[in-house]
PDB file of C-alpha atoms and ligand atoms in Angstrom:
ATOM      1  CA  MET A 222      69.397 110.591 100.971  1.00  0.00           C
ATOM      2  CA  HIS A 223      70.817 113.957 100.258  1.00  0.00           C
ATOM      3  CA  ILE A 224      74.169 114.892 101.523  1.00  0.00           C
ATOM      4  CA  GLY A 225      76.096 118.583 101.769  1.00  0.00           C
ATOM      5  CA  LEU A 226      79.217 118.629  99.974  1.00  0.00           C
ATOM      6  CA  VAL A 227      81.786 121.699 100.714  1.00  0.00           C
ATOM      7  CA  GLY A 228      84.952 122.344  98.505  1.00  0.00           C
ATOM      8  CA  LEU A 229      83.761 121.967  94.298  1.00  0.00           C
ATOM      9  CA  GLY A 230      87.151 122.001  93.056  1.00  0.00           C
ATOM     10  CA  LYS A 231      88.907 119.512  91.034  1.00  0.00           C
ATOM     11  CA  MET A 232      87.937 116.625  93.257  1.00  0.00           C
ATOM     12  CA  GLY A 233      84.437 118.071  95.142  1.00  0.00           C
ATOM     13  CA  ALA A 234      83.266 118.915  91.206  1.00  0.00           C
ATOM     14  CA  ASN A 235      84.229 115.209  90.200  1.00  0.00           C
ATOM     15  CA  MET A 236      82.563 113.830  93.852  1.00  0.00           C
ATOM     16  CA  ARG A 237      79.336 115.582  92.444  1.00  0.00           C
ATOM     17  CA  THR A 238      78.822 114.824  90.290  1.00  0.00           C
ATOM     18  CA  ARG A 239      79.319 110.336  90.559  1.00  0.00           C
ATOM     19  CA  LEU A 240      77.041 111.735  93.686  1.00  0.00           C
ATOM     20  CA  ARG A 241      74.337 112.447  91.518  1.00  0.00           C
ATOM     21  CA  ALA A 242      74.953 110.068  88.785  1.00  0.00           C
ATOM     22  CA  ALA A 243      74.035 107.538  91.347  1.00  0.00           C
ATOM     23  CA  GLY A 244      71.005 109.007  92.668  1.00  0.00           C
ATOM     24  CA  ILE A 245      72.052 110.905  95.160  1.00  0.00           C
ATOM     25  CA  GLU A 246      70.899 114.573  95.753  1.00  0.00           C
ATOM     26  CA  VAL A 247      73.748 116.810  96.407  1.00  0.00           C
ATOM     27  CA  THR A 248      73.613 120.678  97.722  1.00  0.00           C
ATOM     28  CA  GLY A 249      77.201 121.549  97.107  1.00  0.00           C
ATOM     29  CA  TYR A 250      78.600 124.517  98.351  1.00  0.00           C
ATOM     30  CA  ASP A 251      81.768 126.630  97.240  1.00  0.00           C
ATOM     31  CA  ARG A 252      83.671 130.166  98.182  1.00  0.00           C
ATOM     32  CA  ASP A 253      82.903 130.687  93.872  1.00  0.00           C
ATOM     33  CA  PRO A 254      80.019 131.945  93.617  1.00  0.00           C
ATOM     34  CA  ALA A 255      80.625 129.844  89.730  1.00  0.00           C
ATOM     35  CA  VAL A 256      80.753 126.428  90.715  1.00  0.00           C
ATOM     36  CA  SER A 257      78.311 126.213  94.544  1.00  0.00           C
ATOM     37  CA  ASP A 258      74.405 125.629  94.372  1.00  0.00           C
ATOM     38  CA  VAL A 259      73.810 127.978  97.126  1.00  0.00           C
ATOM     39  CA  ALA A 260      75.133 130.925  98.718  1.00  0.00           C
ATOM     40  CA  SER A 261      76.646 130.032 102.390  1.00  0.00           C
ATOM     41  CA  LEU A 262      77.564 127.217 104.383  1.00  0.00           C
ATOM     42  CA  ALA A 263      74.760 127.693 106.702  1.00  0.00           C
ATOM     43  CA  ASP A 264      72.637 128.189 103.251  1.00  0.00           C
ATOM     44  CA  MET A 265      73.629 124.149 102.346  1.00  0.00           C
ATOM     45  CA  VAL A 266      73.309 123.274 106.108  1.00  0.00           C
ATOM     46  CA  ALA A 267      69.807 124.843 106.010  1.00  0.00           C
ATOM     47  CA  ALA A 268      68.799 122.030 102.610  1.00  0.00           C
ATOM     48  CA  LEU A 269      69.290 119.117 104.306  1.00  0.00           C
ATOM     49  CA  PRO A 270      67.323 117.160 105.782  1.00  0.00           C
ATOM     50  CA  ALA A 271      68.141 117.760 110.021  1.00  0.00           C
ATOM     51  CA  GLY A 272      69.346 115.844 112.847  1.00  0.00           C
ATOM     52  CA  SER A 273      70.885 112.881 109.612  1.00  0.00           C
ATOM     53  CA  ARG A 274      72.751 114.888 107.757  1.00  0.00           C
ATOM     54  CA  ILE A 275      75.510 115.085 106.310  1.00  0.00           C
ATOM     55  CA  VAL A 276      78.688 116.668 105.180  1.00  0.00           C
ATOM     56  CA  TRP A 277      81.528 115.482 103.047  1.00  0.00           C
ATOM     57  CA  VAL A 278      84.472 118.122 103.274  1.00  0.00           C
ATOM     58  CA  MET A 279      86.889 118.296 100.584  1.00  0.00           C
ATOM     59  CA  VAL A 280      88.561 121.674 101.064  1.00  0.00           C
ATOM     60  CA  PRO A 281      93.194 121.761 101.467  1.00  0.00           C
ATOM     61  CA  ALA A 282      94.044 120.235 104.737  1.00  0.00           C
ATOM     62  CA  GLY A 283      95.329 122.107 107.227  1.00  0.00           C
ATOM     63  CA  ALA A 284      93.822 125.455 107.804  1.00  0.00           C
ATOM     64  CA  ILE A 285      91.379 125.476 105.647  1.00  0.00           C
ATOM     65  CA  THR A 286      89.581 122.166 106.071  1.00  0.00           C
ATOM     66  CA  HIS A 287      90.126 123.181 110.538  1.00  0.00           C
ATOM     67  CA  GLY A 288      88.056 126.744 109.669  1.00  0.00           C
ATOM     68  CA  VAL A 289      85.273 124.698 108.108  1.00  0.00           C
ATOM     69  CA  VAL A 290      84.861 121.723 110.199  1.00  0.00           C
ATOM     70  CA  GLU A 291      84.705 124.544 112.765  1.00  0.00           C
ATOM     71  CA  GLU A 292      81.616 126.806 111.004  1.00  0.00           C
ATOM     72  CA  LEU A 293      79.832 122.971 111.182  1.00  0.00           C
ATOM     73  CA  ALA A 294      80.123 122.541 113.932  1.00  0.00           C
ATOM     74  CA  GLY A 295      78.416 125.947 114.861  1.00  0.00           C
ATOM     75  CA  LEU A 296      75.277 125.112 112.067  1.00  0.00           C
ATOM     76  CA  LEU A 297      74.944 121.517 112.675  1.00  0.00           C
ATOM     77  CA  VAL A 298      72.549 119.519 115.624  1.00  0.00           C
ATOM     78  CA  ALA A 299      72.658 116.080 117.474  1.00  0.00           C
ATOM     79  CA  GLY A 300      72.385 113.228 114.870  1.00  0.00           C
ATOM     80  CA  ASP A 301      74.272 114.778 111.224  1.00  0.00           C
ATOM     81  CA  VAL A 302      77.227 113.904 109.976  1.00  0.00           C
ATOM     82  CA  VAL A 303      80.571 115.096 108.948  1.00  0.00           C
ATOM     83  CA  ILE A 304      83.139 112.779 107.029  1.00  0.00           C
ATOM     84  CA  ASP A 305      86.827 114.891 105.917  1.00  0.00           C
ATOM     85  CA  GLY A 306      87.317 113.606 102.884  1.00  0.00           C
ATOM     86  CA  GLY A 307      90.139 115.705 102.277  1.00  0.00           C
ATOM     87  CA  ASN A 308      94.096 114.960 102.749  1.00  0.00           C
ATOM     88  CA  SER A 309      94.118 116.269 105.986  1.00  0.00           C
ATOM     89  CA  HIS A 310      96.583 114.721 108.365  1.00  0.00           C
ATOM     90  CA  PHE A 311      95.194 111.820 111.215  1.00  0.00           C
ATOM     91  CA  ALA A 312      96.225 113.659 113.808  1.00  0.00           C
ATOM     92  CA  ASP A 313      93.709 116.456 113.015  1.00  0.00           C
ATOM     93  CA  ASP A 314      91.063 113.543 112.844  1.00  0.00           C
ATOM     94  CA  ALA A 315      90.985 113.395 117.227  1.00  0.00           C
ATOM     95  CA  ALA A 316      90.552 117.090 116.848  1.00  0.00           C
ATOM     96  CA  HIS A 317      87.810 117.392 114.479  1.00  0.00           C
ATOM     97  CA  ALA A 318      86.245 114.849 116.108  1.00  0.00           C
ATOM     98  CA  GLU A 319      86.011 116.005 120.102  1.00  0.00           C
ATOM     99  CA  LEU A 320      85.186 119.640 118.471  1.00  0.00           C
ATOM    100  CA  LEU A 321      81.661 118.038 116.295  1.00  0.00           C
ATOM    101  CA  ALA A 322      80.809 115.057 119.223  1.00  0.00           C
ATOM    102  CA  GLY A 323      80.663 118.552 121.920  1.00  0.00           C
ATOM    103  CA  HIS A 324      77.597 119.365 119.530  1.00  0.00           C
ATOM    104  CA  GLY A 325      76.252 115.950 118.907  1.00  0.00           C
ATOM    105  CA  VAL A 326      77.361 116.136 115.686  1.00  0.00           C
ATOM    106  CA  GLY A 327      79.114 112.262 114.364  1.00  0.00           C
ATOM    107  CA  TYR A 328      82.286 112.798 112.803  1.00  0.00           C
ATOM    108  CA  LEU A 329      83.980 110.159 110.017  1.00  0.00           C
ATOM    109  CA  ASP A 330      87.588 109.985 108.229  1.00  0.00           C
ATOM    110  CA  ALA A 331      88.051 109.379 104.641  1.00  0.00           C
ATOM    111  CA  GLY A 332      91.386 109.014 102.862  1.00  0.00           C
ATOM    112  CA  VAL A 333      90.026 109.176  99.011  1.00  0.00           C
ATOM    113  CA  SER A 334      92.664 108.372  96.327  1.00  0.00           C
ATOM    114  CA  GLY A 335      91.993 108.575  92.682  1.00  0.00           C
ATOM    115  CA  GLY A 336      92.728 112.157  91.551  1.00  0.00           C
ATOM    116  CA  VAL A 337      90.588 113.055  88.215  1.00  0.00           C
ATOM    117  CA  TRP A 338      90.332 109.807  87.248  1.00  0.00           C
ATOM    118  CA  GLY A 339      87.461 108.586  90.355  1.00  0.00           C
ATOM    119  CA  LEU A 340      84.541 110.332  88.336  1.00  0.00           C
ATOM    120  CA  GLU A 341      84.410 107.633  85.709  1.00  0.00           C
ATOM    121  CA  ASN A 342      87.241 103.881  88.056  1.00  0.00           C
ATOM    122  CA  GLY A 343      85.583 105.175  91.035  1.00  0.00           C
ATOM    123  CA  TYR A 344      87.535 106.067  94.375  1.00  0.00           C
ATOM    124  CA  GLY A 345      89.617 104.112  96.579  1.00  0.00           C
ATOM    125  CA  LEU A 346      88.414 105.198 100.134  1.00  0.00           C
ATOM    126  CA  MET A 347      89.252 104.384 103.564  1.00  0.00           C
ATOM    127  CA  VAL A 348      87.786 105.272 106.202  1.00  0.00           C
ATOM    128  CA  GLY A 349      88.198 106.297 110.168  1.00  0.00           C
ATOM    129  CA  GLY A 350      85.650 106.482 112.756  1.00  0.00           C
ATOM    130  CA  ASP A 351      82.601 104.082 114.235  1.00  0.00           C
ATOM    131  CA  ALA A 352      80.502 101.586 113.066  1.00  0.00           C
ATOM    132  CA  ALA A 353      77.517 102.812 113.784  1.00  0.00           C
ATOM    133  CA  THR A 354      78.449 105.722 111.882  1.00  0.00           C
ATOM    134  CA  VAL A 355      80.021 104.198 108.501  1.00  0.00           C
ATOM    135  CA  GLU A 356      77.326 102.134 108.388  1.00  0.00           C
ATOM    136  CA  ALA A 357      75.183 105.353 107.824  1.00  0.00           C
ATOM    137  CA  ALA A 358      77.090 107.207 105.563  1.00  0.00           C
ATOM    138  CA  MET A 359      77.258 103.374 103.477  1.00  0.00           C
ATOM    139  CA  PRO A 360      75.382 104.475 100.304  1.00  0.00           C
ATOM    140  CA  VAL A 361      77.871 107.560 100.481  1.00  0.00           C
ATOM    141  CA  PHE A 362      80.983 105.419 100.087  1.00  0.00           C
ATOM    142  CA  ASP A 363      79.566 102.958  97.453  1.00  0.00           C
ATOM    143  CA  ALA A 364      78.877 105.694  95.227  1.00  0.00           C
ATOM    144  CA  LEU A 365      81.989 106.913  95.103  1.00  0.00           C
ATOM    145  CA  ARG A 366      84.077 103.259  95.732  1.00  0.00           C
ATOM    146  CA  PRO A 367      84.889 101.564  92.495  1.00  0.00           C
ATOM    147  CA  PRO A 368      81.601  98.787  91.354  1.00  0.00           C
ATOM    148  CA  GLY A 369      82.591  95.897  92.447  1.00  0.00           C
ATOM    149  CA  PRO A 370      83.132  93.973  95.622  1.00  0.00           C
ATOM    150  CA  ARG A 371      83.004  96.902  98.331  1.00  0.00           C
ATOM    151  CA  GLU A 372      86.166  94.939  99.688  1.00  0.00           C
ATOM    152  CA  GLU A 373      88.303  95.339  96.844  1.00  0.00           C
ATOM    153  CA  GLY A 374      87.560  99.303  96.811  1.00  0.00           C
ATOM    154  CA  PHE A 375      86.552 100.427 100.309  1.00  0.00           C
ATOM    155  CA  VAL A 376      87.916  99.783 104.440  1.00  0.00           C
ATOM    156  CA  HIS A 377      86.760 100.814 107.419  1.00  0.00           C
ATOM    157  CA  ALA A 378      89.901 100.878 108.831  1.00  0.00           C
ATOM    158  CA  GLY A 379      89.391 101.792 112.499  1.00  0.00           C
ATOM    159  CA  ALA A 380      88.307 104.491 114.372  1.00  0.00           C
ATOM    160  CA  VAL A 381      88.785 108.438 113.782  1.00  0.00           C
ATOM    161  CA  GLY A 382      92.231 108.591 112.056  1.00  0.00           C
ATOM    162  CA  ALA A 383      92.401 105.347 110.588  1.00  0.00           C
ATOM    163  CA  GLY A 384      91.192 106.310 106.852  1.00  0.00           C
ATOM    164  CA  HIS A 385      93.552 109.235 106.703  1.00  0.00           C
ATOM    165  CA  TYR A 386      96.745 107.272 108.442  1.00  0.00           C
ATOM    166  CA  ALA A 387      96.305 104.439 106.152  1.00  0.00           C
ATOM    167  CA  LYS A 388      96.633 107.939 102.874  1.00  0.00           C
ATOM    168  CA  MET A 389      99.111 108.787 103.799  1.00  0.00           C
ATOM    169  CA  VAL A 390     101.094 105.347 103.780  1.00  0.00           C
ATOM    170  CA  HIS A 391      99.073 104.686 100.468  1.00  0.00           C
ATOM    171  CA  ASN A 392     100.540 108.055  99.560  1.00  0.00           C
ATOM    172  CA  GLY A 393     104.144 106.725 100.448  1.00  0.00           C
ATOM    173  CA  ILE A 394     103.843 104.128  98.670  1.00  0.00           C
ATOM    174  CA  GLU A 395     103.011 106.253  95.931  1.00  0.00           C
ATOM    175  CA  TYR A 396     105.809 108.312  96.372  1.00  0.00           C
ATOM    176  CA  GLY A 397     108.353 105.355  95.961  1.00  0.00           C
ATOM    177  CA  LEU A 398     106.555 103.560  93.210  1.00  0.00           C
ATOM    178  CA  MET A 399     106.462 106.931  90.949  1.00  0.00           C
ATOM    179  CA  GLN A 400     110.209 107.318  91.774  1.00  0.00           C
ATOM    180  CA  ALA A 401     111.292 104.015  91.081  1.00  0.00           C
ATOM    181  CA  TYR A 402     109.470 103.827  87.469  1.00  0.00           C
ATOM    182  CA  ALA A 403     110.890 107.505  86.340  1.00  0.00           C
ATOM    183  CA  GLU A 404     115.012 106.195  87.199  1.00  0.00           C
ATOM    184  CA  GLY A 405     113.853 103.313  85.112  1.00  0.00           C
ATOM    185  CA  TYR A 406     112.037 105.477  82.080  1.00  0.00           C
ATOM    186  CA  GLU A 407     116.044 107.888  82.792  1.00  0.00           C
ATOM    187  CA  LEU A 408     118.593 104.872  82.827  1.00  0.00           C
ATOM    188  CA  LEU A 409     116.213 103.374  79.551  1.00  0.00           C
ATOM    189  CA  ALA A 410     117.192 106.642  78.022  1.00  0.00           C
ATOM    190  CA  ALA A 411     120.443 107.155  78.954  1.00  0.00           C
ATOM    191  CA  LYS A 412     122.245 104.961  76.418  1.00  0.00           C
ATOM    192  CA  ASP A 413     121.214 104.227  72.744  1.00  0.00           C
ATOM    193  CA  VAL A 414     120.619  99.990  73.475  1.00  0.00           C
ATOM    194  CA  VAL A 415     117.051 100.154  73.442  1.00  0.00           C
ATOM    195  CA  THR A 416     115.817 102.338  70.709  1.00  0.00           C
ATOM    196  CA  ASP A 417     111.761 102.869  72.034  1.00  0.00           C
ATOM    197  CA  VAL A 418     111.611 103.446  75.337  1.00  0.00           C
ATOM    198  CA  THR A 419     107.531 104.201  75.604  1.00  0.00           C
ATOM    199  CA  GLY A 420     107.481 100.634  73.522  1.00  0.00           C
ATOM    200  CA  THR A 421     109.577  99.405  76.297  1.00  0.00           C
ATOM    201  CA  MET A 422     107.497 100.625  79.345  1.00  0.00           C
ATOM    202  CA  LYS A 423     104.515 100.195  76.970  1.00  0.00           C
ATOM    203  CA  ALA A 424     105.131  96.513  76.749  1.00  0.00           C
ATOM    204  CA  TRP A 425     105.582  96.176  80.928  1.00  0.00           C
ATOM    205  CA  THR A 426     101.306  97.319  81.409  1.00  0.00           C
ATOM    206  CA  ARG A 427     100.625  93.434  80.545  1.00  0.00           C
ATOM    207  CA  GLY A 428     101.426  90.540  81.717  1.00  0.00           C
ATOM    208  CA  THR A 429     105.032  91.252  83.672  1.00  0.00           C
ATOM    209  CA  VAL A 430     105.341  91.827  87.706  1.00  0.00           C
ATOM    210  CA  VAL A 431     105.539  96.322  87.235  1.00  0.00           C
ATOM    211  CA  ARG A 432     102.396  96.362  85.997  1.00  0.00           C
ATOM    212  CA  SER A 433     100.481  99.183  87.782  1.00  0.00           C
ATOM    213  CA  TRP A 434      98.215 101.929  86.969  1.00  0.00           C
ATOM    214  CA  LEU A 435     101.252 104.501  87.699  1.00  0.00           C
ATOM    215  CA  LEU A 436     102.784 102.868  84.891  1.00  0.00           C
ATOM    216  CA  GLU A 437     100.209 103.394  81.995  1.00  0.00           C
ATOM    217  CA  LEU A 438      99.547 106.917  83.518  1.00  0.00           C
ATOM    218  CA  LEU A 439     103.827 107.413  82.887  1.00  0.00           C
ATOM    219  CA  VAL A 440     103.471 105.599  79.325  1.00  0.00           C
ATOM    220  CA  ARG A 441     100.113 108.069  78.211  1.00  0.00           C
ATOM    221  CA  ALA A 442     102.530 110.793  79.564  1.00  0.00           C
ATOM    222  CA  LEU A 443     105.544 109.650  77.237  1.00  0.00           C
ATOM    223  CA  GLU A 444     103.067 109.079  74.415  1.00  0.00           C
ATOM    224  CA  ASP A 445     102.228 112.593  74.191  1.00  0.00           C
ATOM    225  CA  ASP A 446     105.917 113.875  74.975  1.00  0.00           C
ATOM    226  CA  PRO A 447     108.471 110.948  74.207  1.00  0.00           C
ATOM    227  CA  GLU A 448     110.808 113.420  76.227  1.00  0.00           C
ATOM    228  CA  LEU A 449     109.383 114.833  78.335  1.00  0.00           C
ATOM    229  CA  ALA A 450     110.316 117.768  76.701  1.00  0.00           C
ATOM    230  CA  GLU A 451     107.316 120.377  77.341  1.00  0.00           C
ATOM    231  CA  ILE A 452     107.456 120.062  81.606  1.00  0.00           C
ATOM    232  CA  SER A 453     109.798 121.110  84.180  1.00  0.00           C
ATOM    233  CA  ASP A 454     111.965 118.362  86.419  1.00  0.00           C
ATOM    234  CA  TRP A 455     110.686 120.749  89.514  1.00  0.00           C
ATOM    235  CA  VAL A 456     108.183 117.950  91.775  1.00  0.00           C
ATOM    236  CA  GLU A 457     106.159 120.094  94.247  1.00  0.00           C
ATOM    237  CA  ASP A 458     105.235 117.916  97.043  1.00  0.00           C
ATOM    238  CA  SER A 459     101.991 118.821  99.312  1.00  0.00           C
ATOM    239  CA  GLY A 460     102.329 116.662 102.997  1.00  0.00           C
ATOM    240  CA  GLU A 461     101.899 113.180 102.518  1.00  0.00           C
ATOM    241  CA  GLY A 462     105.277 112.639 101.944  1.00  0.00           C
ATOM    242  CA  ARG A 463     106.507 114.333 105.008  1.00  0.00           C
ATOM    243  CA  TRP A 464     103.911 112.568 106.835  1.00  0.00           C
ATOM    244  CA  THR A 465     105.046 109.293 105.756  1.00  0.00           C
ATOM    245  CA  VAL A 466     108.588 109.565 106.547  1.00  0.00           C
ATOM    246  CA  ASP A 467     107.839 111.577 110.584  1.00  0.00           C
ATOM    247  CA  GLU A 468     105.462 108.452 111.384  1.00  0.00           C
ATOM    248  CA  ALA A 469     108.748 106.259 110.097  1.00  0.00           C
ATOM    249  CA  ILE A 470     110.924 108.039 113.329  1.00  0.00           C
ATOM    250  CA  GLU A 471     108.174 108.182 115.106  1.00  0.00           C
ATOM    251  CA  SER A 472     107.767 104.459 115.217  1.00  0.00           C
ATOM    252  CA  ALA A 473     111.130 103.761 114.327  1.00  0.00           C
ATOM    253  CA  VAL A 474     110.747 101.945 110.770  1.00  0.00           C
ATOM    254  CA  PRO A 475     112.631 102.160 107.929  1.00  0.00           C
ATOM    255  CA  VAL A 476     111.868 103.873 105.090  1.00  0.00           C
ATOM    256  CA  PRO A 477     114.453 104.564 102.919  1.00  0.00           C
ATOM    257  CA  VAL A 478     112.644 103.898  99.223  1.00  0.00           C
ATOM    258  CA  ILE A 479     109.844 106.322 100.405  1.00  0.00           C
ATOM    259  CA  SER A 480     112.883 108.601 101.960  1.00  0.00           C
ATOM    260  CA  ALA A 481     114.778 108.736  98.933  1.00  0.00           C
ATOM    261  CA  ALA A 482     112.249 109.680  96.546  1.00  0.00           C
ATOM    262  CA  LEU A 483     110.332 112.472  98.989  1.00  0.00           C
ATOM    263  CA  PHE A 484     114.021 114.108  99.580  1.00  0.00           C
ATOM    264  CA  ALA A 485     114.897 113.353  95.216  1.00  0.00           C
ATOM    265  CA  ARG A 486     111.585 115.765  95.049  1.00  0.00           C
ATOM    266  CA  PHE A 487     113.923 118.405  97.221  1.00  0.00           C
ATOM    267  CA  ALA A 488     116.717 118.049  95.191  1.00  0.00           C
ATOM    268  CA  SER A 489     114.421 118.734  91.925  1.00  0.00           C
ATOM    269  CA  ARG A 490     113.736 122.290  92.960  1.00  0.00           C
ATOM    270  CA  GLN A 491     116.540 123.204  94.062  1.00  0.00           C
ATOM    271  CA  GLY A 492     118.717 124.207  90.718  1.00  0.00           C
ATOM    272  CA  ALA A 493     122.069 124.539  92.151  1.00  0.00           C
ATOM    273  CA  SER A 494     123.214 122.031  95.407  1.00  0.00           C
ATOM    274  CA  PRO A 495     124.407 123.829  97.587  1.00  0.00           C
ATOM    275  CA  ALA A 496     125.557 120.350  99.217  1.00  0.00           C
ATOM    276  CA  MET A 497     126.817 119.146  96.107  1.00  0.00           C
ATOM    277  CA  LYS A 498     129.318 122.370  95.639  1.00  0.00           C
ATOM    278  CA  ALA A 499     130.386 121.472  98.846  1.00  0.00           C
ATOM    279  CA  VAL A 500     131.061 118.095  98.145  1.00  0.00           C
ATOM    280  CA  ALA A 501     132.976 119.218  95.291  1.00  0.00           C
ATOM    281  CA  ALA A 502     134.887 122.263  97.186  1.00  0.00           C
ATOM    282  CA  LEU A 503     135.855 118.936  99.375  1.00  0.00           C
ATOM    283  CA  ARG A 504     137.690 117.027  96.942  1.00  0.00           C
ATOM    284  CA  GLN A 505     139.357 120.246  95.471  1.00  0.00           C
ATOM    285  CA  GLN A 506     140.543 120.951  99.036  1.00  0.00           C
ATOM    286  CA  PHE A 507     141.853 117.455  99.834  1.00  0.00           C
ATOM    287  CA  GLY A 508     142.511 116.616  96.237  1.00  0.00           C
ATOM    288  CA  GLY A 509     143.300 118.971  94.751  1.00  0.00           C
ATOM    289  CA  HIS A 510     140.668 118.035  92.146  1.00  0.00           C
ATOM    290  CA  ALA A 511     139.220 119.905  89.505  1.00  0.00           C
ATOM    291  CA  THR A 512     135.731 121.801  90.127  1.00  0.00           C
ATOM    292  CA  LYS A 513     134.046 123.097  87.346  1.00  0.00           C
ATOM    293  CA  PRO A 514     132.300 126.647  87.552  1.00  0.00           C
ATOM    294  CA  ALA A 515     128.692 127.923  88.462  1.00  0.00           C
ATOM    295  CA  ASP A 516     126.576 128.953  85.830  1.00  0.00           C
ATOM    296  CA  GLY A 517     127.434 132.424  84.731  1.00  0.00           C
ATOM    297  CA  ALA A 518     130.014 132.513  87.032  1.00  0.00           C
TER     298      ALA A 518
HETATM  299  O1  6PG B  73      95.558 109.020  96.239  1.00  0.00           O
HETATM  300  C1  6PG B  73      95.968 109.538  95.265  1.00  0.00           C
HETATM  301  O2  6PG B  73      94.926 110.275  94.361  1.00  0.00           O
HETATM  302  C2  6PG B  73      96.750 110.770  95.597  1.00  0.00           C
HETATM  303  O3  6PG B  73      97.291 110.769  96.628  1.00  0.00           O
HETATM  304  C3  6PG B  73      96.267 112.358  96.058  1.00  0.00           C
HETATM  305  O4  6PG B  73      95.461 111.666  96.965  1.00  0.00           O
HETATM  306  C4  6PG B  73      96.923 113.352  95.034  1.00  0.00           C
HETATM  307  O5  6PG B  73      96.860 113.888  94.020  1.00  0.00           O
HETATM  308  C5  6PG B  73      98.532 113.433  96.737  1.00  0.00           C
HETATM  309  O6  6PG B  73      97.890 114.084  97.447  1.00  0.00           O
HETATM  310  C6  6PG B  73      99.339 113.841  95.284  1.00  0.00           C
HETATM  311  O7  6PG B  73     100.265 114.567  96.521  1.00  0.00           O
HETATM  312  P1  6PG B  73     101.820 114.822  96.686  1.00  0.00           P
HETATM  313  O8  6PG B  73     101.245 116.543  96.031  1.00  0.00           O
HETATM  314  O9  6PG B  73     102.411 115.625  97.726  1.00  0.00           O
HETATM  315  O10 6PG B  73     102.125 114.469  95.218  1.00  0.00           O
END
């Protein structure tokens, strides 16, 4: 099998390596000529077998993914397939499937989890689309997923959009889990009762109810820098948590943990919180309670 791969950043480049290691020929295209196998998207398409091409798209969600799908629609022919493996919003998938269907080109959406570790461990895959197209692309999914039973690292989650919907929910869970471990870490470190915070969390990684890969990664970070002194408390988000909360509101599903974890990230970027200044001002107004001067005031 010979496939195309668009986007050779951290994720795409590792996926190219993993696919090649599994015996799949890959022609990769990236805007950066230093990492690209070919000079243009058209050259990549020309290198693949027409009418049964599979092109995996691994570029940032939103306008960039949309631009690549539009360009591919003009280059591919009936029988070819595009797989969007980026962290796209699931609502974009229907539009992309329709655009490509106008050219007879199939479409699958694939939620991909595993980060930079996926090269070695394989990627958890959640796929949306029709069964025949999923089946045609199965060698690609089998090469990317972790070894072992397929159903433990791959799911055909439903029709187009289901893969990215599943990945969105997965990431909402990821936010909540990370926040819980982080709060536990802070609480352990807050008093001198537990004298080995990293060791305690490490001991939780085997046998306990809260053992997990995320916990192992936190222990790894603490072993490198026990007080996390080298990194700031600013936490970004790339959209999946917001979409999860949007969807929860849409479906009237209570998600207090995930939304608190999302809002904690927003709070992490504030430095001084206007809302908490207002609370301090109100306590002073109604109760004459003391406030503290702002930094530099
Ligand atoms: O499952 C995964 O491999 C991760 O979720 C991965 O997809 C990525 O690291 C997140 O999208 C980051 O998301 P935030 O920027 O929203 O934390």
